[in-house]
Short mmCIF file of C-alpha atoms in Angstrom, two decimals:
data_model
loop_
_atom_site.label_atom_id
_atom_site.label_comp_id
_atom_site.label_asym_id
_atom_site.label_seq_id
_atom_site.Cartn_x
_atom_site.Cartn_y
_atom_site.Cartn_z
CA MET W 1 75.89 18.64 13.77
CA LYS W 2 76.35 16.42 10.73
CA LYS W 3 73.74 15.53 8.14
CA HIS W 4 73.37 11.81 9.44
CA VAL W 5 72.08 12.47 12.75
CA TRP W 6 69.82 15.44 11.28
CA ARG W 7 67.98 13.31 8.81
CA PRO W 8 66.53 10.91 11.50
CA LEU W 9 65.55 13.99 13.75
CA TRP W 10 64.04 15.43 10.92
CA VAL W 11 62.03 12.12 10.86
CA VAL W 12 60.65 11.59 14.45
CA VAL W 13 60.00 16.16 14.12
CA VAL W 14 58.19 15.46 11.25
CA LEU W 15 56.37 12.34 13.00
CA VAL W 16 55.68 14.61 16.30
CA VAL W 17 54.03 17.43 13.89
CA ILE W 18 51.79 15.06 12.25
CA ILE W 19 50.98 13.32 15.76
CA LEU W 20 49.83 16.55 17.64
CA LEU W 21 48.32 18.16 14.14
CA ALA W 22 45.60 14.73 14.48
CA ARG W 23 45.03 15.11 17.71
CA TRP W 24 44.18 18.94 17.80
CA VAL W 25 42.00 17.93 15.13
CA TYR W 26 40.22 15.03 16.59
CA VAL W 27 40.41 15.56 19.73
CA PRO W 28 37.40 19.05 20.87
CA ALA W 29 37.39 21.47 22.19
CA ASP W 30 35.98 20.78 25.71
CA PHE W 31 37.34 17.31 26.26
CA GLY W 32 39.67 17.12 29.67
CA VAL W 33 40.23 17.22 33.38
CA GLN W 34 37.18 18.49 34.39
CA ASP W 35 35.34 18.86 37.92
CA ARG W 36 35.84 15.46 39.32
CA GLY W 37 39.48 15.75 38.49
CA TYR W 38 42.37 13.94 36.30
CA THR W 39 42.14 9.96 38.05
CA PHE W 40 37.91 10.40 37.92
CA GLY W 41 36.20 13.58 35.92
CA TYR W 42 38.82 13.39 32.88
CA HIS W 43 36.44 13.42 29.42
CA ARG W 44 34.54 15.21 26.88
CA LEU W 45 32.36 17.63 29.07
CA GLY W 46 29.46 17.47 26.23
CA ASN W 47 28.99 14.69 26.70
CA GLU W 48 27.51 15.15 30.11
CA LYS W 49 24.97 17.94 27.83
CA GLU W 50 24.10 14.34 25.05
CA TRP W 51 23.26 12.46 27.96
CA GLN W 52 20.62 15.12 29.48
CA ALA W 53 18.94 15.21 26.04
CA GLN W 54 18.40 11.77 25.87
CA THR W 55 14.21 11.99 25.48
CA PRO W 56 12.21 10.42 28.59
CA ARG W 57 9.34 7.41 27.71
CA TYR W 58 7.74 7.19 31.60
CA GLN W 59 5.36 9.68 32.46
CA GLY W 60 4.25 9.41 35.55
CA ASN W 61 1.38 9.20 37.04
CA ASN W 62 0.07 12.40 37.01
CA TYR W 63 0.82 12.94 33.23
CA CYS W 64 -1.68 10.37 32.88
CA ALA W 65 -4.58 11.64 35.64
CA ASP W 66 -3.96 14.75 33.84
CA CYS W 67 -6.46 14.19 30.91
CA HIS W 68 -7.97 10.60 32.11
CA GLU W 69 -9.63 12.18 35.18
CA GLU W 70 -12.24 9.28 34.70
CA GLN W 71 -10.20 6.83 34.20
CA THR W 72 -8.19 7.68 37.85
CA ALA W 73 -10.83 8.39 39.45
CA ARG W 74 -11.98 4.06 39.46
CA LEU W 75 -8.78 3.59 41.78
CA ALA W 76 -9.82 5.67 44.92
CA GLY W 77 -10.19 3.25 47.34
CA GLY W 78 -8.72 0.42 45.66
CA SER W 79 -5.33 -1.79 46.17
CA HIS W 80 -3.86 -0.45 43.60
CA LEU W 81 -4.65 3.38 43.80
CA ASP W 82 -0.72 4.28 43.98
CA PHE W 83 0.33 1.43 40.71
CA PRO W 84 1.78 2.70 38.32
CA CYS W 85 -0.27 3.02 35.05
CA GLU W 86 2.71 2.86 33.06
CA ASN W 87 3.65 -1.25 34.42
CA CYS W 88 0.48 -1.77 32.67
CA HIS W 89 -0.26 0.78 30.16
CA SER W 90 2.53 0.95 28.54
CA ALA W 91 5.46 4.29 28.28
CA ALA W 92 4.04 7.25 26.83
CA GLY W 93 6.45 8.21 25.91
CA GLU W 94 5.30 11.30 23.83
CA HIS W 95 1.46 9.94 24.09
CA PRO W 96 -1.38 11.48 23.11
CA THR W 97 0.89 12.17 19.45
CA LYS W 98 3.27 9.93 19.57
CA PRO W 99 2.56 7.56 19.94
CA GLU W 100 -0.96 7.84 19.27
CA LYS W 101 -2.80 4.55 21.44
CA LEU W 102 -0.86 2.30 23.99
CA ALA W 103 -1.07 -1.00 24.32
CA ILE W 104 -2.40 -2.39 26.89
CA ASP W 105 -1.16 -5.29 28.64
CA ARG W 106 -3.61 -7.35 29.89
CA SER W 107 -1.95 -10.48 30.09
CA ARG W 108 -2.54 -13.06 32.85
CA ALA W 109 1.81 -13.25 33.06
CA LEU W 110 1.75 -9.22 34.13
CA CYS W 111 -0.68 -10.45 37.15
CA LEU W 112 1.33 -12.92 38.23
CA ARG W 113 4.48 -10.47 38.93
CA CYS W 114 3.45 -9.85 42.17
CA HIS W 115 0.46 -12.12 42.71
CA VAL W 116 2.37 -15.64 43.04
CA LYS W 117 1.98 -17.17 46.00
CA LEU W 118 5.67 -17.26 47.27
CA PHE W 119 6.24 -18.29 50.51
CA MET W 120 8.93 -14.81 51.35
CA PRO W 121 10.00 -14.37 55.41
CA SER W 122 11.44 -10.27 55.67
CA SER W 123 9.61 -9.37 52.25
CA GLY W 124 7.01 -7.23 50.90
CA ARG W 125 5.20 -10.17 49.00
CA ASN W 126 3.92 -12.67 52.30
CA THR W 127 1.07 -9.49 52.52
CA ILE W 128 0.55 -9.78 48.79
CA PRO W 129 -2.84 -12.21 48.13
CA GLY W 130 -1.35 -14.99 45.40
CA ILE W 131 -2.26 -17.79 43.78
CA ASP W 132 -0.88 -20.74 42.74
CA PRO W 133 -0.60 -20.58 38.97
CA GLU W 134 -0.32 -24.30 38.40
CA ARG W 135 -4.13 -24.15 40.15
CA HIS W 136 -5.34 -20.66 40.44
CA ASN W 137 -7.90 -20.99 36.84
CA GLY W 138 -5.83 -22.74 34.28
CA THR W 139 -4.25 -19.57 32.25
CA GLY W 140 -7.21 -18.00 32.01
CA ASP W 141 -6.73 -14.45 31.94
CA CYS W 142 -7.13 -12.58 35.72
CA VAL W 143 -8.64 -9.82 34.38
CA ASP W 144 -11.84 -11.92 32.78
CA CYS W 145 -13.04 -12.08 36.65
CA HIS W 146 -11.12 -9.39 38.25
CA ASN W 147 -10.81 -5.50 38.14
CA PRO W 148 -7.22 -4.17 37.43
CA HIS W 149 -7.93 -0.57 38.95
CA LYS W 150 -10.15 -1.61 41.71
CA PRO W 151 -9.19 -5.81 42.63
CA ASN W 152 -11.04 -5.67 45.80
CA LEU W 153 -12.13 -9.43 46.31
CA GLU W 154 -15.85 -7.79 47.69
CA GLU W 155 -16.06 -5.94 44.23
CA MET W 156 -15.59 -9.26 41.85
CA MET H 1 81.09 37.89 57.87
CA LYS H 2 81.00 37.57 61.29
CA ARG H 3 79.78 34.77 62.51
CA ARG H 4 76.47 36.21 64.18
CA ASP H 5 75.39 37.55 60.77
CA PHE H 6 76.13 34.26 58.84
CA LEU H 7 73.86 32.36 61.55
CA LYS H 8 70.96 35.31 61.39
CA HIS H 9 70.91 34.91 57.60
CA ALA H 10 71.04 31.63 57.77
CA ALA H 11 67.76 31.35 59.84
CA VAL H 12 65.86 33.43 58.53
CA PHE H 13 67.39 31.72 54.93
CA VAL H 14 65.85 28.21 56.46
CA SER H 15 62.94 30.03 57.93
CA GLY H 16 62.10 31.04 54.96
CA VAL H 17 62.88 28.44 52.50
CA SER H 18 60.52 26.03 55.16
CA VAL H 19 57.40 27.67 54.14
CA SER H 20 55.56 24.62 52.30
CA LEU H 21 55.00 25.98 48.52
CA SER H 22 51.61 25.38 48.78
CA ALA H 23 50.85 27.36 51.37
CA LEU H 24 51.13 30.00 49.72
CA GLU H 25 48.83 29.43 46.78
CA LEU H 26 45.42 30.66 46.13
CA ILE H 27 42.63 29.26 47.00
CA ASP H 28 40.10 28.74 43.92
CA PRO H 29 36.37 28.66 44.87
CA LYS H 30 35.70 26.67 42.43
CA GLU H 31 38.40 23.63 43.62
CA VAL H 32 37.21 23.93 47.08
CA LEU H 33 33.29 23.72 45.54
CA ALA H 34 34.00 21.24 43.34
CA ALA H 35 35.08 19.13 46.42
CA ASN H 36 31.89 19.73 47.87
CA PRO H 37 28.79 20.20 46.10
CA ASP H 38 25.85 21.45 47.08
CA LEU H 39 24.18 18.27 45.02
CA ARG H 40 25.32 14.89 45.42
CA TRP H 41 23.33 11.54 44.06
CA GLY H 42 22.40 8.82 45.92
CA PHE H 43 20.13 5.24 46.18
CA LEU H 44 18.00 3.79 48.74
CA VAL H 45 17.47 0.24 48.45
CA ASP H 46 14.21 -0.68 51.17
CA THR H 47 14.40 -4.58 50.64
CA TYR H 48 11.89 -5.64 52.92
CA LYS H 49 9.26 -3.42 50.95
CA CYS H 50 10.90 -5.06 46.71
CA VAL H 51 8.72 -7.91 46.53
CA GLY H 52 10.14 -9.50 43.24
CA CYS H 53 7.53 -8.33 41.08
CA GLY H 54 10.59 -6.86 38.36
CA PHE H 55 8.89 -4.17 36.89
CA CYS H 56 11.42 -2.11 37.75
CA VAL H 57 13.55 -3.65 35.96
CA LYS H 58 11.88 -4.24 32.51
CA GLY H 59 10.85 0.44 33.14
CA CYS H 60 14.68 0.41 32.73
CA LYS H 61 15.35 -1.12 29.74
CA ILE H 62 12.71 0.10 27.97
CA GLU H 63 13.42 3.90 29.49
CA ASN H 64 17.11 3.32 28.73
CA ASP H 65 16.85 1.25 24.94
CA ILE H 66 18.45 -2.11 26.87
CA PRO H 67 16.98 -5.07 23.38
CA LEU H 68 14.41 -7.59 26.16
CA GLU H 69 15.14 -10.18 24.60
CA ALA H 70 19.20 -9.30 25.77
CA ASN H 71 19.87 -10.94 28.37
CA VAL H 72 21.44 -7.65 30.16
CA THR H 73 20.40 -5.34 31.92
CA ARG H 74 21.28 -2.23 34.03
CA THR H 75 19.27 -3.45 36.97
CA TRP H 76 18.33 -6.49 38.33
CA VAL H 77 16.70 -8.08 41.14
CA GLU H 78 18.66 -11.07 43.15
CA ARG H 79 16.78 -13.63 45.65
CA TYR H 80 18.00 -14.82 48.82
CA VAL H 81 16.51 -17.66 50.25
CA MET H 82 18.54 -18.88 53.01
CA THR H 83 17.31 -22.67 54.76
CA LYS H 84 16.62 -23.35 58.51
CA ASN H 85 19.89 -25.45 57.99
CA GLY H 86 21.94 -22.98 57.07
CA GLU H 87 21.83 -22.96 52.47
CA VAL H 88 22.14 -19.96 50.76
CA LEU H 89 19.92 -20.27 47.40
CA MET H 90 20.24 -17.73 45.16
CA ASP H 91 18.70 -16.55 41.33
CA SER H 92 18.28 -13.50 39.37
CA PRO H 93 16.47 -15.10 35.84
CA ARG H 94 17.31 -12.81 33.51
CA GLY H 95 18.07 -10.35 35.64
CA ALA H 96 13.85 -11.32 37.37
CA GLN H 97 12.85 -8.40 34.76
CA ASP H 98 9.65 -10.52 34.02
CA GLY H 99 9.34 -11.16 37.80
CA TYR H 100 9.40 -14.21 40.12
CA THR H 101 6.34 -16.64 39.01
CA SER H 102 8.06 -19.60 41.89
CA LYS H 103 9.07 -21.24 43.72
CA LEU H 104 11.98 -22.69 42.15
CA ILE H 105 15.39 -21.54 42.46
CA ASP H 106 17.42 -20.73 39.26
CA HIS H 107 21.13 -22.43 39.48
CA GLY H 108 21.59 -22.86 35.81
CA ALA H 109 23.80 -25.16 34.74
CA SER H 110 23.08 -27.14 37.59
CA GLY H 111 19.54 -27.18 38.03
CA LYS H 112 17.00 -25.76 39.60
CA LYS H 113 15.94 -26.28 42.97
CA LEU H 114 13.08 -25.74 44.97
CA ALA H 115 13.08 -25.13 48.89
CA SER H 116 9.61 -26.35 50.17
CA ASP H 117 8.30 -24.08 52.38
CA LYS H 118 8.86 -25.22 56.14
CA GLU H 119 12.66 -25.46 55.17
CA ILE H 120 12.64 -21.24 54.91
CA ALA H 121 14.17 -19.72 57.31
CA GLN H 122 14.77 -16.66 55.17
CA ALA H 123 13.65 -15.23 51.71
CA PHE H 124 13.92 -11.51 50.60
CA PHE H 125 14.78 -9.99 46.85
CA VAL H 126 17.47 -7.57 46.84
CA PRO H 127 17.45 -5.24 43.99
CA LYS H 128 20.99 -4.19 42.21
CA LEU H 129 21.54 -1.08 40.58
CA CYS H 130 25.29 0.31 39.23
CA ASN H 131 26.49 2.26 43.07
CA GLN H 132 27.55 5.37 41.51
CA CYS H 133 30.29 4.90 43.64
CA SER H 134 33.17 7.82 45.02
CA THR H 135 35.90 6.38 43.94
CA PRO H 136 35.53 4.19 40.96
CA ALA H 137 37.60 1.67 40.27
CA CYS H 138 35.38 1.30 36.26
CA VAL H 139 36.94 4.98 35.88
CA GLN H 140 40.13 4.54 37.01
CA VAL H 141 40.86 1.59 34.43
CA CYS H 142 39.51 2.94 31.09
CA PRO H 143 42.41 3.87 29.27
CA VAL H 144 40.57 6.85 26.48
CA GLY H 145 38.50 8.87 29.17
CA ALA H 146 35.42 8.13 28.32
CA THR H 147 33.62 6.74 31.32
CA TYR H 148 34.44 9.49 34.05
CA GLN H 149 32.20 10.97 36.45
CA THR H 150 30.00 14.37 36.44
CA ALA H 151 30.28 16.30 39.60
CA ASP H 152 27.45 15.97 40.89
CA GLY H 153 28.96 11.68 41.67
CA VAL H 154 26.75 10.47 39.07
CA VAL H 155 29.12 7.81 36.40
CA LEU H 156 28.75 7.69 32.97
CA VAL H 157 30.03 5.88 29.08
CA ASP H 158 30.63 8.20 25.96
CA ARG H 159 28.82 6.45 23.55
CA LYS H 160 31.32 7.85 21.16
CA TRP H 161 34.70 8.58 23.03
CA CYS H 162 34.76 5.20 23.97
CA ILE H 163 36.44 1.89 22.25
CA GLY H 164 34.91 -0.92 23.59
CA CYS H 165 38.19 -2.61 25.44
CA GLY H 166 35.85 -3.73 28.14
CA TYR H 167 38.29 -2.94 31.05
CA CYS H 168 35.62 -1.23 33.13
CA ILE H 169 33.55 -4.44 32.91
CA MET H 170 36.03 -6.26 34.54
CA GLY H 171 36.98 -3.78 37.07
CA CYS H 172 33.70 -2.97 38.42
CA PRO H 173 32.97 -4.83 42.05
CA TYR H 174 29.29 -5.19 41.20
CA GLY H 175 29.41 -5.84 37.80
CA VAL H 176 26.81 -3.54 36.84
CA ARG H 177 29.03 -2.92 34.08
CA PHE H 178 28.08 -5.00 30.34
CA PHE H 179 28.86 -4.77 26.69
CA HIS H 180 25.78 -3.01 25.61
CA PRO H 181 24.68 -5.14 22.22
CA VAL H 182 23.33 -2.77 20.28
CA GLU H 183 25.93 -0.13 20.59
CA HIS H 184 28.80 -2.13 20.95
CA VAL H 185 30.41 -0.24 24.01
CA ALA H 186 30.16 0.15 27.27
CA ASP H 187 27.05 0.39 29.43
CA LYS H 188 25.67 1.05 32.71
CA CYS H 189 23.07 2.87 34.56
CA THR H 190 22.43 6.36 34.60
CA PHE H 191 20.73 6.41 37.54
CA CYS H 192 18.54 7.68 34.64
CA TYR H 193 21.24 11.23 34.33
CA HIS H 194 18.23 12.36 31.70
CA ARG H 195 15.09 12.04 34.08
CA ILE H 196 17.36 13.15 36.99
CA SER H 197 18.68 16.01 35.85
CA ASN H 198 15.36 17.64 34.56
CA GLY H 199 13.44 17.34 37.18
CA LYS H 200 12.19 14.22 36.63
CA THR H 201 12.79 10.72 39.03
CA THR H 202 14.46 8.12 37.63
CA ALA H 203 12.31 4.70 35.28
CA CYS H 204 13.38 2.33 38.02
CA VAL H 205 12.42 4.24 40.77
CA GLN H 206 8.56 5.37 38.87
CA ALA H 207 7.44 1.69 38.04
CA CYS H 208 8.21 0.28 41.76
CA ALA H 209 4.52 0.48 43.57
CA PHE H 210 5.92 -0.42 46.58
CA GLY H 211 8.40 2.58 47.13
CA ALA H 212 11.50 0.53 47.48
CA ARG H 213 14.27 2.25 45.46
CA GLN H 214 15.07 5.71 46.21
CA ILE H 215 16.57 8.18 44.96
CA GLY H 216 17.62 11.63 46.42
CA ASN H 217 20.67 14.50 47.03
CA LEU H 218 22.46 12.72 50.35
CA ARG H 219 24.36 17.01 50.09
CA ASP H 220 20.21 18.21 51.50
CA PRO H 221 19.98 17.40 54.80
CA ASN H 222 15.88 17.09 54.28
CA ASP H 223 16.58 14.95 51.33
CA PRO H 224 13.78 11.63 52.57
CA VAL H 225 17.18 9.40 51.17
CA ALA H 226 19.90 11.66 53.15
CA LYS H 227 17.77 11.78 56.09
CA VAL H 228 16.89 7.95 55.70
CA VAL H 229 20.95 6.86 54.97
CA MET H 230 22.32 9.73 57.86
CA LYS H 231 19.63 8.65 60.74
CA GLN H 232 19.33 4.76 60.62
CA ARG H 233 20.89 1.53 59.92
CA VAL H 234 21.73 0.83 56.07
CA GLY H 235 24.14 -1.22 54.61
CA VAL H 236 26.71 -0.77 51.41
CA LEU H 237 27.53 -3.68 49.21
CA ARG H 238 31.55 -4.71 49.31
CA ASP H 239 33.05 -1.65 51.25
CA GLU H 240 36.11 -4.14 51.42
CA TYR H 241 36.40 -2.66 47.90
CA GLY H 242 37.20 0.92 48.64
CA THR H 243 35.18 2.51 46.82
CA LYS H 244 32.62 4.26 48.53
CA PRO H 245 29.48 2.94 47.23
CA ASN H 246 25.83 5.34 46.92
CA VAL H 247 23.50 2.94 46.49
CA TYR H 248 22.43 2.36 50.48
CA TYR H 249 19.94 -0.57 51.36
CA ILE H 250 18.08 -1.02 54.10
CA GLY H 251 18.08 -4.29 55.31
CA LEU H 252 21.03 -6.39 54.18
CA ASN H 253 22.41 -9.23 55.31
CA GLU H 254 25.67 -11.50 54.69
CA GLU H 255 25.04 -13.32 52.23
CA VAL H 256 23.98 -10.65 50.10
CA ARG H 257 27.16 -10.53 47.58
#
């Protein structure tokens, strides 16, 4: 072939080589078609492990009960028996090391999430004892009168 | 060549050629297993049990580092109020991260509406989250291979690979994807992949005191979620999109979109 054909052709060849080299450096070895095929599984496999390695914050009631036996025993017989501790006591994380002390939410707003009386037929909300927040106890905290661990009205 | 021989050879040739190549291909056991794995995460929502407290939304945000002050969320709870004259009222203020504490239904720019108790025919809450579809539209549209589905059926986003183009956010028919305000990549519910892969339940399931949310293995016939999905009347959202969602609802109404 003639020189003037080769010259641009070389430019193209060099460009292709550079792009392929850059791709080889940049794209990790585990990137490609995985279990779910090309359409749904084209990805970097290592990312699945990255997601799995994220540390959980919420630990669950059993984790709390392991040390705080006395406190969890107080829930017995009350309607908050199965209520998740961490919903009010905040996520345990690596407690007792990190954080050493949990921030407890004793606010009125927290109780009102469930205990504002709403008319919701065909919903579990209707079966929960509720109040009208504008008429019941001003803006005072519920926990001043009610025991959040055993909120039964008879034992107030 | 004799005519008889020609016909013989032609018959052998044609029958040989007509055996399709795929019939001769060896089956890879790995591929067969991948198509039918023994783990497929599925989710079950009981709308009768949900009370709209929003602890699931708050728990999800804290567990997964989604800022509470940003108006984006991986899961949210919607309130539906149907009046006796056929009106459908719906709201989900800030994804219900602070629960429902008012009878006023938030219609955004058009103000707040009040349906009096006498007018209400039925009213209930519907928790929403990623449906982890079997044929996810959001994954198909990703131009860089940053979002994908794992073998056990969870759709994830590779934060190092995502270029933030937003196609997937537009592509999801359920609107479960959003732009992460801190990470600056597309974000979505992962079914708490870090928790379910390590023997825990999701943060939202754990935060729910009423058993309205459950997660399980749809391939295990003894799994409580799989049992309900197989034996009871459950519905999925927007079936007509053909995405084959894997979040099942008990007590779904046609008014729920």
